[in-house]
Tab-separated table of C-alpha atoms and ligand atoms in Angstrom:
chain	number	residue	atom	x	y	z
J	10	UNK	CA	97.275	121.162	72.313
J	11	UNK	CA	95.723	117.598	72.983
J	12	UNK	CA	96.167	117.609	76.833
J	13	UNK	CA	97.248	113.900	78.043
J	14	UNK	CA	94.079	113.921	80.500
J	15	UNK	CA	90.961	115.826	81.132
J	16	UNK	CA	89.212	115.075	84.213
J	17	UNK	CA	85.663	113.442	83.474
J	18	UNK	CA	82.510	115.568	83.452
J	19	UNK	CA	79.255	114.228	82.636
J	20	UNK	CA	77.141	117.160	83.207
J	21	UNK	CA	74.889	117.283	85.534
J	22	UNK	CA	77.285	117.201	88.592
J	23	UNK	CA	76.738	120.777	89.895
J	24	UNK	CA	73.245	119.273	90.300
J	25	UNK	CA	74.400	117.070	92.794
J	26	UNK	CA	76.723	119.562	94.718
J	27	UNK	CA	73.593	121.836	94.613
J	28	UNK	CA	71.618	119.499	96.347
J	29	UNK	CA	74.049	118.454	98.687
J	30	UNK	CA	74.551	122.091	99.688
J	31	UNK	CA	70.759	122.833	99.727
J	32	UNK	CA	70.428	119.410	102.394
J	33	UNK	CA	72.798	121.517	104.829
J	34	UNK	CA	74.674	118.467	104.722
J	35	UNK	CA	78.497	118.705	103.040
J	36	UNK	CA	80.361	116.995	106.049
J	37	UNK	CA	81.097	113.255	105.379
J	38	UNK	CA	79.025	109.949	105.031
J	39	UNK	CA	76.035	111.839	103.915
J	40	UNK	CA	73.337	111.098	101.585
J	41	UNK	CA	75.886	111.406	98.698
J	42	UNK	CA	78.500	109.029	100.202
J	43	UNK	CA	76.053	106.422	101.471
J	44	UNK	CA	74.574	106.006	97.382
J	45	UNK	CA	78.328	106.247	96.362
J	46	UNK	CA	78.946	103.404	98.574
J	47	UNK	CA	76.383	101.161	97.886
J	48	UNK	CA	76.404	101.690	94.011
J	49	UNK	CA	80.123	100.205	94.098
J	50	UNK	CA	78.806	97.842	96.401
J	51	UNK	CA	76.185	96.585	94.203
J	52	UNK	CA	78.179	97.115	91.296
J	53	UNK	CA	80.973	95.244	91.894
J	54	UNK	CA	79.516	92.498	94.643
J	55	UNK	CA	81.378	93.688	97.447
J	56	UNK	CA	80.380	93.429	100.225
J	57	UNK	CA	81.292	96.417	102.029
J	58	UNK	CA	82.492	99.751	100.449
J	59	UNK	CA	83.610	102.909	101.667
J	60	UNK	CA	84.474	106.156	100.111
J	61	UNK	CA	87.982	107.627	101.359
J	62	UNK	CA	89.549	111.043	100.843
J	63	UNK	CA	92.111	109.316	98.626
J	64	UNK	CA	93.053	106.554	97.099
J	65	UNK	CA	96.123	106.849	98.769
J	66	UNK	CA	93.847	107.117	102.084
J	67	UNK	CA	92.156	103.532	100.926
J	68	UNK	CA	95.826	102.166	100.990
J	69	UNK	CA	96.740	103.424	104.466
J	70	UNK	CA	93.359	101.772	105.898
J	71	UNK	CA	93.857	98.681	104.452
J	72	UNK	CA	97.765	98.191	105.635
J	73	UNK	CA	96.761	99.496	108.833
J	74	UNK	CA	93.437	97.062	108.988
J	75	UNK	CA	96.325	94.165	107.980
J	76	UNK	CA	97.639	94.629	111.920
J	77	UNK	CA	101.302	94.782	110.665
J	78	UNK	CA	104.228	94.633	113.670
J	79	UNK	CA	107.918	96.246	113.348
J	80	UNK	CA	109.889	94.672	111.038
J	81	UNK	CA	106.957	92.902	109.188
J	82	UNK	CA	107.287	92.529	105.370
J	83	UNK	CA	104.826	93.417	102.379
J	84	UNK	CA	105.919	92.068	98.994
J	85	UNK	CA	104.840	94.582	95.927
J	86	UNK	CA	106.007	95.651	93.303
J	87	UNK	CA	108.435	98.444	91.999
J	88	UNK	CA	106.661	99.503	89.047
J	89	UNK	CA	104.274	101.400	90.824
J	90	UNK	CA	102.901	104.877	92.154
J	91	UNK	CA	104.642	106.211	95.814
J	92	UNK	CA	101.325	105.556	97.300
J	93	UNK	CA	101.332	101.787	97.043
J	94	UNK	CA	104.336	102.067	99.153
J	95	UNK	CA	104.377	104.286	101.132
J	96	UNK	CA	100.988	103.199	103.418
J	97	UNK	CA	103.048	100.083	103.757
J	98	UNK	CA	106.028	102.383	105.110
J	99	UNK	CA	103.122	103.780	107.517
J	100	UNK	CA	102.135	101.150	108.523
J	101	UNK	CA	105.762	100.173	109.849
J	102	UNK	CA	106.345	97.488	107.516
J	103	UNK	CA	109.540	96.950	105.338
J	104	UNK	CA	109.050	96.667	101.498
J	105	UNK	CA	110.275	93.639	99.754
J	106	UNK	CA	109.888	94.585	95.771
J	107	UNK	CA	109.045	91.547	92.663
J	108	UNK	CA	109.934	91.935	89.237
J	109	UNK	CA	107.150	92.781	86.753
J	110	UNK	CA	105.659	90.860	83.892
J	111	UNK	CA	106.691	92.648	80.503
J	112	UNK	CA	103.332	91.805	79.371
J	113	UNK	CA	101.232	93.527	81.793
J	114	UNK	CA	103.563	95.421	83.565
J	115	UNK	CA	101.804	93.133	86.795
J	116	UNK	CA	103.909	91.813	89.708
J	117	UNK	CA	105.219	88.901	88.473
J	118	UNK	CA	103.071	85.978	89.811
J	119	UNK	CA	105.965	83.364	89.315
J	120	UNK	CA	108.638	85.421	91.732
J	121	UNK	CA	106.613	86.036	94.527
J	122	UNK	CA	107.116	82.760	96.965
J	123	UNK	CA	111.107	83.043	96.376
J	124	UNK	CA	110.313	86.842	98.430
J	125	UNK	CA	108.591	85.265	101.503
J	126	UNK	CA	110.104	85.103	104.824
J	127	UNK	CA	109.002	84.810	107.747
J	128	UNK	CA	108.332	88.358	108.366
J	129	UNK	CA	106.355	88.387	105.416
J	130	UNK	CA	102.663	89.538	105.994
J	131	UNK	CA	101.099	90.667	102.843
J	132	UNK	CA	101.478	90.765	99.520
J	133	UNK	CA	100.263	93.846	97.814
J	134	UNK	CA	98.996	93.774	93.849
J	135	UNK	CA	98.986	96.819	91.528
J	136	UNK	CA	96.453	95.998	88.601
J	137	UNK	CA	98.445	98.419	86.277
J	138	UNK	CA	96.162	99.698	83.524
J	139	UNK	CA	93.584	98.142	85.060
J	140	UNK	CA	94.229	94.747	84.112
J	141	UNK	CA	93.957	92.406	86.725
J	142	UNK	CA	96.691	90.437	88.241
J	143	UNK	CA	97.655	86.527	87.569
J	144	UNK	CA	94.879	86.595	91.111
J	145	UNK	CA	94.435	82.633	91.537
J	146	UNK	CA	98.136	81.841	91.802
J	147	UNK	CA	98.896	84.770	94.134
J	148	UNK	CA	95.483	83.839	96.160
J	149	UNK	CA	96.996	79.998	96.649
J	150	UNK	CA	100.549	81.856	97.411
J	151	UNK	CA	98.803	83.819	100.095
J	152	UNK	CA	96.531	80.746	101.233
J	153	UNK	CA	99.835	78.898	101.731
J	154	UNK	CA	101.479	80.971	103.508
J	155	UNK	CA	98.836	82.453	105.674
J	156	UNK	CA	99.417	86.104	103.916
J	157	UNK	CA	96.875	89.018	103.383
J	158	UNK	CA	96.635	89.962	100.032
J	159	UNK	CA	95.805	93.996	98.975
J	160	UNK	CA	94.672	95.090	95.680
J	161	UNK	CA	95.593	98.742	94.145
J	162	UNK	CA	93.083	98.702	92.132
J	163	UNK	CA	93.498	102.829	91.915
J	164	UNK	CA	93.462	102.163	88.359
J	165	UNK	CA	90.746	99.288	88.130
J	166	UNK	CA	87.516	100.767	88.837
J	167	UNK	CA	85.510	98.506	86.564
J	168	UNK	CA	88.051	95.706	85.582
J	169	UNK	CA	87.195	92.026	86.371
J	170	UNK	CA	89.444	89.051	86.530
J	171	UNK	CA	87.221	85.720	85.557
J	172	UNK	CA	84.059	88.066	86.499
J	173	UNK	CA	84.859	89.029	89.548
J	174	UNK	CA	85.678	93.389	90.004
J	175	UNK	CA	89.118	93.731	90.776
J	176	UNK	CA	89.257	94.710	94.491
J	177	UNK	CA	86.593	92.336	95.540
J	178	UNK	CA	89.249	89.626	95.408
J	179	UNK	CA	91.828	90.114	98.153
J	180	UNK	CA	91.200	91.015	101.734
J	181	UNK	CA	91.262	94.516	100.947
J	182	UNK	CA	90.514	96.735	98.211
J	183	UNK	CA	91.560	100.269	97.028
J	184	UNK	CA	90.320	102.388	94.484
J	185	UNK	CA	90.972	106.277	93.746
J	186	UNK	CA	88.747	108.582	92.165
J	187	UNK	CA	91.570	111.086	91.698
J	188	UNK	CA	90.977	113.426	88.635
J	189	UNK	CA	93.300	111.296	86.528
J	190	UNK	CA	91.255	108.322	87.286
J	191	UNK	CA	88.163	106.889	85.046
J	192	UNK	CA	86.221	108.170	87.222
J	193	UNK	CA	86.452	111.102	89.246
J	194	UNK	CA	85.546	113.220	92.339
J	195	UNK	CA	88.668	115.866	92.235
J	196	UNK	CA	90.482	113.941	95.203
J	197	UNK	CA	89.186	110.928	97.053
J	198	UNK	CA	88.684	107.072	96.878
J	199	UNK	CA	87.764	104.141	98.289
J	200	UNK	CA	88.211	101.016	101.064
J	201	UNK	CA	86.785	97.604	99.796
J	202	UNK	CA	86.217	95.318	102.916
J	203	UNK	CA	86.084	91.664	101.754
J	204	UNK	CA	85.966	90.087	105.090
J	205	UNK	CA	82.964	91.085	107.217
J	206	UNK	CA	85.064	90.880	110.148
J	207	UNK	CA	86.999	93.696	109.140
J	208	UNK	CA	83.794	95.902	108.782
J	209	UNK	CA	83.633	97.771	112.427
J	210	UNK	CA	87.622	98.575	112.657
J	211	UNK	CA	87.624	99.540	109.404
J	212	UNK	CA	84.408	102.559	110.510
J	213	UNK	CA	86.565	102.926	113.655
J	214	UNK	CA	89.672	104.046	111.702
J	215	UNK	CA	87.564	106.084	109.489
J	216	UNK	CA	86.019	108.129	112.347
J	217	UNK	CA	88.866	108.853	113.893
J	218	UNK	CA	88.942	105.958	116.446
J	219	UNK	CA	85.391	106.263	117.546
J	220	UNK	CA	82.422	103.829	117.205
J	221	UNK	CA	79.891	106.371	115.712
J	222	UNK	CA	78.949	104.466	113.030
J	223	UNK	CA	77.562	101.943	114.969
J	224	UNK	CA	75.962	104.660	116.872
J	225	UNK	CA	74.024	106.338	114.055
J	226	UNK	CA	73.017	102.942	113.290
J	227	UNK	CA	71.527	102.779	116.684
J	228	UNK	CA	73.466	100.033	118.397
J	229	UNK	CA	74.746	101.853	120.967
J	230	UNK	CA	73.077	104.002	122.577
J	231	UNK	CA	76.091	106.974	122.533
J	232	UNK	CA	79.635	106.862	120.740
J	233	UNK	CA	83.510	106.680	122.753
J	234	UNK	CA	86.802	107.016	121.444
J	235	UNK	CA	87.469	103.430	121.179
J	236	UNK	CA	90.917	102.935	119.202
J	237	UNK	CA	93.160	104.850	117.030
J	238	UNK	CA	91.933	106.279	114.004
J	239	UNK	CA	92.176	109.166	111.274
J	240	UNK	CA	89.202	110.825	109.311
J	241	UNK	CA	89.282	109.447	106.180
J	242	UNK	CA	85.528	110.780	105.473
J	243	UNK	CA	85.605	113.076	101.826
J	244	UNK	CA	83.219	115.547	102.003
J	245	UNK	CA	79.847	115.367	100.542
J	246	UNK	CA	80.782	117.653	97.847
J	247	UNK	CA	83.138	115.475	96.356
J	248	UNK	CA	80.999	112.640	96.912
J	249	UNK	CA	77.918	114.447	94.861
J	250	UNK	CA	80.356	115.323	91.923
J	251	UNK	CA	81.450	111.602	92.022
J	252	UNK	CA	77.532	110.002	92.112
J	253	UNK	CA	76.944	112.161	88.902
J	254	UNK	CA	79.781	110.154	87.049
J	255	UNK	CA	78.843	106.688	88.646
J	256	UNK	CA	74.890	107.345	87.524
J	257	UNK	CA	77.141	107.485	83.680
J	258	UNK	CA	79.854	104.786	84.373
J	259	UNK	CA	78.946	102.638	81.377
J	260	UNK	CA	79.066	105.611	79.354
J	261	UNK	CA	81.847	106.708	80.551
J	262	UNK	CA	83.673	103.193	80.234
J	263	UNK	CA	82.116	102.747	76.653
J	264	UNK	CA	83.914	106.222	75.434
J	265	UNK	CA	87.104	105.305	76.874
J	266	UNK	CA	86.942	102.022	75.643
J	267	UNK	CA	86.417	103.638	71.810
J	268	UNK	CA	89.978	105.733	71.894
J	269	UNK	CA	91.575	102.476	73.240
J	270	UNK	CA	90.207	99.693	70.449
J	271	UNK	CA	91.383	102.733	68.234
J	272	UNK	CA	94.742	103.362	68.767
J	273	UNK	CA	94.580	98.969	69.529
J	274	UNK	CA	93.636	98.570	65.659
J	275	UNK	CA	95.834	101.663	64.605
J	276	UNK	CA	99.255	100.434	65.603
J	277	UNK	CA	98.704	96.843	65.018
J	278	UNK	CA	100.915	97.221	62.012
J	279	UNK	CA	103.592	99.132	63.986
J	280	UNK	CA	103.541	95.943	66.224
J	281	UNK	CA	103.382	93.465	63.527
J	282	UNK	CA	106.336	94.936	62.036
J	283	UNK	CA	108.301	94.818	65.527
J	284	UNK	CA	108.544	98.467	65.870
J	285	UNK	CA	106.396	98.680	68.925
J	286	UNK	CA	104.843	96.624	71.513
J	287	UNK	CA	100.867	97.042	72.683
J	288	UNK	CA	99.401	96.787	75.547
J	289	UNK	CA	98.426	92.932	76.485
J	290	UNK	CA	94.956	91.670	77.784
J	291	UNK	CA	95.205	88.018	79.762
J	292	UNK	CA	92.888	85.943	79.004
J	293	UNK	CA	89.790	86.337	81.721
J	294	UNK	CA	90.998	90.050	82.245
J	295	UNK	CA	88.546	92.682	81.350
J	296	UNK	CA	89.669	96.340	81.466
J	297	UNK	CA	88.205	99.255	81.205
J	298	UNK	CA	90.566	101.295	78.985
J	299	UNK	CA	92.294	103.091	82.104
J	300	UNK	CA	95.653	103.785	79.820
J	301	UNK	CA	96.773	102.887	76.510
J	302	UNK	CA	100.777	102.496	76.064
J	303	UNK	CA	103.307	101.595	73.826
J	304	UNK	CA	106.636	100.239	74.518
J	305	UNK	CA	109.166	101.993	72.227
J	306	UNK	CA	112.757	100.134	71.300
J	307	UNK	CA	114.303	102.187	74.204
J	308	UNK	CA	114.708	104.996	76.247
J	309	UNK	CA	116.156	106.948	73.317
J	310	UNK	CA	113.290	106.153	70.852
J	311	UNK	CA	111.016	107.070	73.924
J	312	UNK	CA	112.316	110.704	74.316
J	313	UNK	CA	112.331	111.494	70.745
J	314	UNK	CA	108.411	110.537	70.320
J	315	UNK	CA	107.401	112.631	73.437
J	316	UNK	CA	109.142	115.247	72.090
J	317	UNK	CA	107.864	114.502	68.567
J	318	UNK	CA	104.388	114.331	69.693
J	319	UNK	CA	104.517	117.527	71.629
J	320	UNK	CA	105.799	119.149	68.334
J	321	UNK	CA	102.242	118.526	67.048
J	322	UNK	CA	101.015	119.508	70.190
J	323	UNK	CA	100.001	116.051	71.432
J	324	UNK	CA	100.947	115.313	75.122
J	325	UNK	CA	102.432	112.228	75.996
J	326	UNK	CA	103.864	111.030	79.247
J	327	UNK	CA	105.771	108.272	81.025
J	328	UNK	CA	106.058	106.819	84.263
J	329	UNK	CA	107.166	105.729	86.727
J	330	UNK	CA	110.623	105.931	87.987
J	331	UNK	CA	110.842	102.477	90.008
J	332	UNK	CA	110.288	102.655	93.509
J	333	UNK	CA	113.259	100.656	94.461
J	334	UNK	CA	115.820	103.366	93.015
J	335	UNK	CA	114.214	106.215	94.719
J	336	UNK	CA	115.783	107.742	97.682
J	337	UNK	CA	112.465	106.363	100.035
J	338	UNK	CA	112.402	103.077	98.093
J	339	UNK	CA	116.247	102.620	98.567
J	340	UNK	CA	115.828	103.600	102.608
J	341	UNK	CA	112.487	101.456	103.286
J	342	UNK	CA	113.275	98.668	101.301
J	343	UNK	CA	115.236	96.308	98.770
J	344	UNK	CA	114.475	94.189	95.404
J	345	UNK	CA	114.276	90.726	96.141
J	346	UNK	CA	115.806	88.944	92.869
J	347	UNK	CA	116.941	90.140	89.841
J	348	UNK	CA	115.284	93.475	88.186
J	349	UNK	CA	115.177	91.798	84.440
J	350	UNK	CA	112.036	94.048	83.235
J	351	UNK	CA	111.102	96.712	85.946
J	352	UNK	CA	113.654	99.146	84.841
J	353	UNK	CA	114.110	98.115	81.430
J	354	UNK	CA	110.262	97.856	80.508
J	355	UNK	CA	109.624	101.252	82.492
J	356	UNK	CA	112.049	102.933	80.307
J	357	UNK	CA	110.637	101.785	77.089
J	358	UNK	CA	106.990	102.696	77.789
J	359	UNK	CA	105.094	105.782	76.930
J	360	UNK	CA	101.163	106.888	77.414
J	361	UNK	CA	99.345	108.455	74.917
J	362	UNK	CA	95.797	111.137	75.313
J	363	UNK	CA	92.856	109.109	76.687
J	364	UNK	CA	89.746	110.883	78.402
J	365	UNK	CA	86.107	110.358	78.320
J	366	UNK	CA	85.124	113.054	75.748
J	367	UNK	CA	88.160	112.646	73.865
J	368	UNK	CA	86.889	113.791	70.093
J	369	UNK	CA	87.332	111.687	67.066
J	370	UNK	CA	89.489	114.433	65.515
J	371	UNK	CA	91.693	114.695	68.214
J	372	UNK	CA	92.214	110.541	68.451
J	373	UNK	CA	92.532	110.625	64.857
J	374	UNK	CA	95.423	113.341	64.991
J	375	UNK	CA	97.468	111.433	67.549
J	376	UNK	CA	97.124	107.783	65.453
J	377	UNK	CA	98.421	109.988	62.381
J	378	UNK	CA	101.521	111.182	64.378
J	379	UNK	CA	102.561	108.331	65.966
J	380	UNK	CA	102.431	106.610	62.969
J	381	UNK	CA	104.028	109.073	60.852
J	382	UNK	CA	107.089	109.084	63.362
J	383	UNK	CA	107.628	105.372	63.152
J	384	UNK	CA	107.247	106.250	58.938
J	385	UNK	CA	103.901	104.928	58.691
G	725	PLP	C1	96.314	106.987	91.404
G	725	PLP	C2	96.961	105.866	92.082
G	725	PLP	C3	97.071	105.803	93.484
G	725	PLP	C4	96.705	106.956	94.394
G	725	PLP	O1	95.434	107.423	94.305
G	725	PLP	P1	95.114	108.917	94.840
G	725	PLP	O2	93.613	108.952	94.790
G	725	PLP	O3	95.757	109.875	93.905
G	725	PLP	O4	95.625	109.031	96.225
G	725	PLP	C5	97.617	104.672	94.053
G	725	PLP	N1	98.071	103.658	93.309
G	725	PLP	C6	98.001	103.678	91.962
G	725	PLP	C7	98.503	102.511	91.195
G	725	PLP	C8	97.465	104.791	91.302
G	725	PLP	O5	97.434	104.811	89.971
């Protein structure tokens, strides 16, 4: 069977959890997380990074850092995973969801400003696939309108939109390192702080409400439980399995980026002759071959190549279900327009195998059997 996912392994990370182990140091914001941190930092020019438990954790600190009141609106969209949601939800605000391109599968850039009230506080992006957002126009849409803006960029680790990483480009950031993610440390994730301001609430929330950040740091002279707060610290395990696949990230990015250009080139044809429809790349977007998908006719055509694939022992999947016809996304909030592509476009689109180490053989055998089912 060619599984749909195999979490990335370089190597040498039982190294890293060995010497985390041997330091008597596996609690949080050790040596691990601290080279973690500033390697994404560095990376990616932000200018303040911290690892998470999740990226689902990232997402609660940066609605919570947003300061949002009863009855305060964020504007997302529906084509996305529960946790983009639901730290809104925590956060007490109400959901307001925005169409989708069919192109990307972004929020639609256009439909955004028609969603604003005057509850509205931020507007959260999903960079689906890791391709950025339309990020100037919603930046002047937030400017305007005095709104925070929040990245998912869960998927994006890597990606740039006209060079700069996605995440560094909102007020907040938030990327996961889940195991289906490009890169991995089992569970966990992380915050990126774009305004300085936000740096010593955001280590306050992390530490659950205390100021001992600034007290290992030295500036003050003991630490207080100074304001609400959760632990949102991953242990230093996780963090050492996680520096092992950052010290390979261009390797890693380079072998994912293979499969993808391959099945790209392989189902050209299929999309030339209107069968299918591939993935698209804006202009001044750079991914980093998160996903590859194709868009089947419809939901029919959908089933019968997931089940055609699995046949030959290929695993494909789809998602998601849009969040606005869940039970949760019907009770915390409503679609603001019409739904022209979420639902239709979701239907329609299916993932095939990508991993880092996935073997020439194996991409071979799934380009044969997709195209053999579309009688190519
Ligand atoms: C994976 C993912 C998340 C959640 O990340 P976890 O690390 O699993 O909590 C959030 N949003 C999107 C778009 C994702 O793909």
């Amino acid at each position: 069977m060619i599984p749909f996912n195999v979490p990335p392994c370089v190597g040498d990370e039982l190294d890293y959890v060995k010497q985390a182990i041997d330091s008597h140091k596996i609690c949080g914001d050790g040596a691990f997380t601290k080279k973690c941190n500033a390697w994404l930092e560095e990376r990616f020019g932000a200018q303040k990074v911290l690892l998470t438990t999740s990226g689902t954790t990232a997402l609660d600190m940066a609605m919570l850092l947003c300061g949002l009141q009863p009855g305060d609106e964020v504007i997302l969209p529906s084509y996305t995973f529960s946790s983009t949601a639901t730290s809104a939800v925590l956060a007490g605000a109400k959901l307001v969801f925005v169409d989708v391109r069919p192109d990307t599968m972004n929020i639609d850039e256009t439909k955004i400003e028609a969603a604003i009230t005057d509850r509205t506080k931020v507007i959260m992006v999903v960079h689906y696939a890791g391709v950025a957002c339309e990020m100037d126009t919603i930046l002047d849409i937030a400017r305007r309108h005095g709104l925070k803006v929040v990245e998912d960029a869960a998927q994006g680790v890597m990606s740039s939109y006209k060079g700069r990483a996605l995440g560094t480009i909102g007020d907040f950031g938030c990327y996961s390192f889940h195991e289906t993610k490009n890169y991995s440390m089992g569970e966990g994730g992380a915050l990126v702080i774009n305004d300085p301001a936000c740096n010593e609430r955001a280590e306050i929330l992390r530490e659950k409400g205390t100021n001992r950040a600034k007290f290992f740091r030295g500036q003050v002279d003991k630490y207080t439980w100074v304001d609400f707060g959760d632990s949102y610290l991953p242990s230093e395990l996780n963090a050492a399995y996680l520096w092992a696949q950052l010290l390979h990230a261009d390797e890693i990015n380079d072998d994912r980026m293979r499969t993808w250009n391959a099945y790209r080139e392989a189902f050209q044809p299929l999309a030339d002759a209107g069968k299918v429809e591939l993935p698209v790349i804006p202009e001044g977007c750079v991914h980093n071959a998160h996903m590859f998908y194709i868009k089947c006719k419809d939901l029919e055509e959908r089933t019968a190549l997931i089940r055609y694939l699995k046949e030959h022992d290929i695993l494909a999947v789809f998602h998601y279900i849009p969040l606005h016809s869940a039970p949760a996304g019907r009770k915390f909030g409503r679609f603001d327009g019409e739904d022209l592509y979420t639902t239709k476009e979701s239907e329609r689109l299916v993932r095939l195998p990508l991993y880092y180490g996935l073997t020439e053989t194996d991409r071979a055998q799934v380009i044969r059997h997709v195209l053999a089912f579309y009688g190519a």
